[in-house]
Every structure is written in structure tokens, then in C-alpha cells.
Amino acid sequence: FSSRRRHTRCSRDWSSDVCSSDLRFYAYGVSGGTYASGNYWIFPSTIVNSGSYNTSNGKFTAPVAGTYLFFHSNIAGTAADVYRYFLYKNGSLFSTSQHRVDLNASGTEYGTNGSKITMMTLAKDDYVQVFWYSDSGTNASYPFSNDTSNEYCIFGGYLLG
């Protein structure tokens, strides 16, 4: 029999003591029903939020420097197109690695869900958002306008250390 002690990294700055176990968020939903191609995705609801994810603009802002793990999942719209989702850091593309959904649809069914996991190092006050576009400029429309219970579309993350 052995006991294990959980280690948690804490960071001290002028404003607060923040521990890695405290920095996490899980946001979801669709706000407005239609998202124009070439924009940031806004997830209007949260299950967990340490206060660093903004449900109004879709930004996670790092309260402390460190390495963070992010995940996001989206469903494509109902039009036949290629839908691409990226993580942006401070308003710029973080990596060309993408979550891509190809859809050959008749206009009534949705593409399959997919997910993407990304690790990145952030400085204090860096921010991260999900940016998306479709190859043909098709807007992503969802039948449940302002559906805050829709968990097909999620964005989350936490501080690793």
C-alpha cells in the first residue's frame, strides 16, 4: 500500500494566488443560430468556468503564464462544404493544424462531429479563441437558435503547469 500526493502548481502574482487545478473552463452551445464564415465562434454557456472564459466574445484569457491544454469540437452546417476550425492566439492563427469537417449534404443533414486537442504556452493575458470558415463561404446554420443546451459545439481548456 502506498499513498500518492497530488501536486498542484501554484503561481503567485501581484493580484492573486492561482493554482493550476483552479484554471479550467468548459463552454458550449450556439448563440444566434447562424455563424458567418470567417469569424470567431462564441460558446454562450459554461459548465465549468474559473472566470477566464468570456461567454460574450468567446475568448479565454490566461490569468497566469503557463502551458495550457485546449480542446474544441464543432458540427458542420447543413450545406455541402468543407468547414474548418482553428485556434487563434492573440488574434492570429496559432497553427495550421485544424479540425476539418467535410460535408456532402442535401441541405437537411449535418456533418459528423470532430474534435481537436492542442497544447500551447501562453503568457499572462494572452487569449485564445476558436476561428472558423468554410471553403465556399457558407454560413453555419443551426436549427436551435440561441440553443444554450447544444453540446455539439464545445470549447474548453485548463492549465497544465
CSV table of C-alpha atoms in Angstrom, one decimal:
chain,number,residue,atom,x,y,z
A,1,PHE,CA,0.0,0.0,0.0
A,2,SER,CA,1.3,3.4,-0.9
A,3,SER,CA,-0.2,6.8,-0.8
A,4,ARG,CA,0.1,9.3,-3.5
A,5,ARG,CA,0.1,13.0,-3.0
A,6,ARG,CA,-1.3,15.2,-5.7
A,7,HIS,CA,0.9,18.0,-6.7
A,8,THR,CA,-0.6,21.3,-7.9
A,9,ARG,CA,1.4,24.1,-9.4
A,10,CYS,CA,0.6,27.5,-7.9
A,11,SER,CA,1.6,30.8,-9.4
A,12,ARG,CA,1.9,34.0,-7.4
A,13,ASP,CA,1.5,37.4,-9.0
A,14,TRP,CA,0.6,40.8,-7.7
A,15,SER,CA,-3.2,40.2,-7.8
A,16,SER,CA,-3.8,36.6,-6.6
A,17,ASP,CA,-2.6,33.1,-5.9
A,18,VAL,CA,-3.7,30.9,-8.7
A,19,CYS,CA,-3.3,27.1,-8.8
A,20,SER,CA,-3.4,25.0,-11.9
A,21,SER,CA,-6.3,23.0,-10.6
A,22,ASP,CA,-8.3,26.2,-10.4
A,23,LEU,CA,-7.8,27.3,-14.1
A,24,ARG,CA,-10.3,25.5,-16.3
A,25,PHE,CA,-13.3,26.1,-18.4
A,26,TYR,CA,-15.8,24.1,-20.5
A,27,ALA,CA,-18.0,26.2,-22.7
A,28,TYR,CA,-20.7,25.0,-25.1
A,29,GLY,CA,-23.7,26.0,-27.2
A,30,VAL,CA,-24.8,28.0,-30.2
A,31,SER,CA,-25.5,31.7,-29.9
A,32,GLY,CA,-27.8,33.2,-32.5
A,33,GLY,CA,-28.4,30.1,-34.7
A,34,THR,CA,-26.2,31.3,-37.6
A,35,TYR,CA,-22.5,32.0,-37.7
A,36,ALA,CA,-21.0,33.8,-40.7
A,37,SER,CA,-18.0,32.1,-42.3
A,38,GLY,CA,-14.7,33.7,-41.4
A,39,ASN,CA,-15.5,34.6,-37.8
A,40,TYR,CA,-14.8,33.6,-34.2
A,41,TRP,CA,-17.1,31.1,-32.6
A,42,ILE,CA,-18.8,32.2,-29.4
A,43,PHE,CA,-19.9,29.5,-27.0
A,44,PRO,CA,-22.6,31.2,-24.8
A,45,SER,CA,-22.8,28.7,-21.9
A,46,THR,CA,-20.4,27.1,-19.5
A,47,ILE,CA,-20.5,24.1,-17.3
A,48,VAL,CA,-17.2,25.0,-15.6
A,49,ASN,CA,-15.6,28.4,-15.7
A,50,SER,CA,-12.8,29.7,-13.4
A,51,GLY,CA,-13.7,33.1,-14.7
A,52,SER,CA,-11.2,33.3,-17.6
A,53,TYR,CA,-13.6,32.4,-20.4
A,54,ASN,CA,-15.8,35.2,-21.6
A,55,THR,CA,-19.2,34.0,-22.9
A,56,SER,CA,-19.9,37.3,-24.7
A,57,ASN,CA,-16.8,37.2,-27.0
A,58,GLY,CA,-15.6,33.6,-26.9
A,59,LYS,CA,-12.2,34.4,-25.5
A,60,PHE,CA,-10.2,32.5,-22.9
A,61,THR,CA,-7.7,34.9,-21.3
A,62,ALA,CA,-4.8,33.4,-19.4
A,63,PRO,CA,-4.6,34.8,-15.9
A,64,VAL,CA,-1.1,33.3,-15.4
A,65,ALA,CA,1.7,32.2,-17.8
A,66,GLY,CA,2.0,28.5,-18.4
A,67,THR,CA,1.3,25.6,-20.7
A,68,TYR,CA,-2.4,25.1,-21.4
A,69,LEU,CA,-4.4,22.2,-23.0
A,70,PHE,CA,-7.3,23.2,-25.2
A,71,PHE,CA,-10.0,21.2,-26.9
A,72,HIS,CA,-12.8,22.1,-29.2
A,73,SER,CA,-15.5,20.3,-31.1
A,74,ASN,CA,-17.9,21.6,-33.7
A,75,ILE,CA,-20.5,20.2,-36.0
A,76,ALA,CA,-20.7,21.4,-39.6
A,77,GLY,CA,-23.7,23.3,-41.1
A,78,THR,CA,-26.3,21.7,-43.4
A,79,ALA,CA,-24.8,22.8,-46.7
A,80,ALA,CA,-22.3,20.7,-48.7
A,81,ASP,CA,-19.0,22.4,-48.0
A,82,VAL,CA,-15.7,22.0,-46.1
A,83,TYR,CA,-15.8,23.5,-42.6
A,84,ARG,CA,-12.5,24.4,-40.9
A,85,TYR,CA,-12.0,25.3,-37.3
A,86,PHE,CA,-8.7,26.7,-35.9
A,87,LEU,CA,-7.4,28.0,-32.6
A,88,TYR,CA,-6.2,31.6,-32.7
A,89,LYS,CA,-3.8,33.1,-30.1
A,90,ASN,CA,-4.0,36.9,-29.6
A,91,GLY,CA,-5.9,37.3,-32.9
A,92,SER,CA,-3.5,35.3,-35.0
A,93,LEU,CA,-3.5,31.7,-36.3
A,94,PHE,CA,-1.7,29.5,-33.7
A,95,SER,CA,-1.1,26.6,-36.0
A,96,THR,CA,-2.3,25.4,-39.4
A,97,SER,CA,-3.5,22.2,-37.7
A,98,GLN,CA,-7.2,22.3,-37.9
A,99,HIS,CA,-10.4,20.5,-37.1
A,100,ARG,CA,-11.9,19.8,-40.6
A,101,VAL,CA,-15.4,18.6,-41.4
A,102,ASP,CA,-16.2,17.7,-45.0
A,103,LEU,CA,-19.9,17.6,-45.8
A,104,ASN,CA,-21.7,16.3,-48.9
A,105,ALA,CA,-25.2,17.0,-47.9
A,106,SER,CA,-28.6,17.8,-49.4
A,107,GLY,CA,-29.2,20.7,-47.0
A,108,THR,CA,-31.1,18.8,-44.4
A,109,GLU,CA,-28.4,16.8,-42.5
A,110,TYR,CA,-25.4,17.8,-40.6
A,111,GLY,CA,-21.8,16.7,-40.9
A,112,THR,CA,-20.2,14.4,-38.3
A,113,ASN,CA,-18.7,15.9,-35.2
A,114,GLY,CA,-15.0,16.0,-34.7
A,115,SER,CA,-12.7,17.3,-32.0
A,116,LYS,CA,-9.2,18.8,-31.8
A,117,ILE,CA,-6.8,19.0,-28.9
A,118,THR,CA,-4.0,21.5,-28.8
A,119,MET,CA,-1.3,22.3,-26.2
A,120,MET,CA,0.1,25.8,-26.2
A,121,THR,CA,2.3,28.0,-24.0
A,122,LEU,CA,0.7,31.3,-23.0
A,123,ALA,CA,1.9,34.5,-21.3
A,124,LYS,CA,-0.3,36.2,-18.8
A,125,ASP,CA,-3.1,38.0,-20.6
A,126,ASP,CA,-2.7,36.0,-23.9
A,127,TYR,CA,-6.1,35.0,-25.2
A,128,VAL,CA,-7.3,32.1,-27.3
A,129,GLN,CA,-10.4,31.8,-29.5
A,130,VAL,CA,-11.9,29.3,-32.0
A,131,PHE,CA,-12.0,30.7,-35.5
A,132,TRP,CA,-13.8,29.1,-38.4
A,133,TYR,CA,-14.6,29.4,-42.1
A,134,SER,CA,-16.0,27.3,-44.9
A,135,ASP,CA,-14.2,26.8,-48.2
A,136,SER,CA,-17.2,28.3,-50.1
A,137,GLY,CA,-18.1,30.9,-47.6
A,138,THR,CA,-21.2,29.1,-46.5
A,139,ASN,CA,-22.6,30.2,-43.1
A,140,ALA,CA,-23.1,27.6,-40.4
A,141,SER,CA,-26.8,27.5,-39.5
A,142,TYR,CA,-28.3,25.6,-36.7
A,143,PRO,CA,-32.0,24.8,-36.2
A,144,PHE,CA,-31.9,25.7,-32.5
A,145,SER,CA,-31.2,29.5,-32.5
A,146,ASN,CA,-29.7,30.6,-29.2
A,147,ASP,CA,-29.6,27.0,-28.0
A,148,THR,CA,-27.5,27.0,-24.8
A,149,SER,CA,-28.1,23.3,-24.3
A,150,ASN,CA,-26.4,22.3,-27.6
A,151,GLU,CA,-23.2,20.4,-26.7
A,152,TYR,CA,-22.3,19.6,-30.3
A,153,CYS,CA,-20.2,22.7,-30.2
A,154,ILE,CA,-17.7,22.9,-27.3
A,155,PHE,CA,-14.5,24.7,-26.3
A,156,GLY,CA,-12.6,24.1,-23.1
A,157,GLY,CA,-9.2,24.0,-21.6
A,158,TYR,CA,-7.1,24.0,-18.5
A,159,LEU,CA,-3.6,24.9,-17.2
A,160,LEU,CA,-1.2,22.0,-17.2
A,161,GLY,CA,1.5,23.8,-15.4
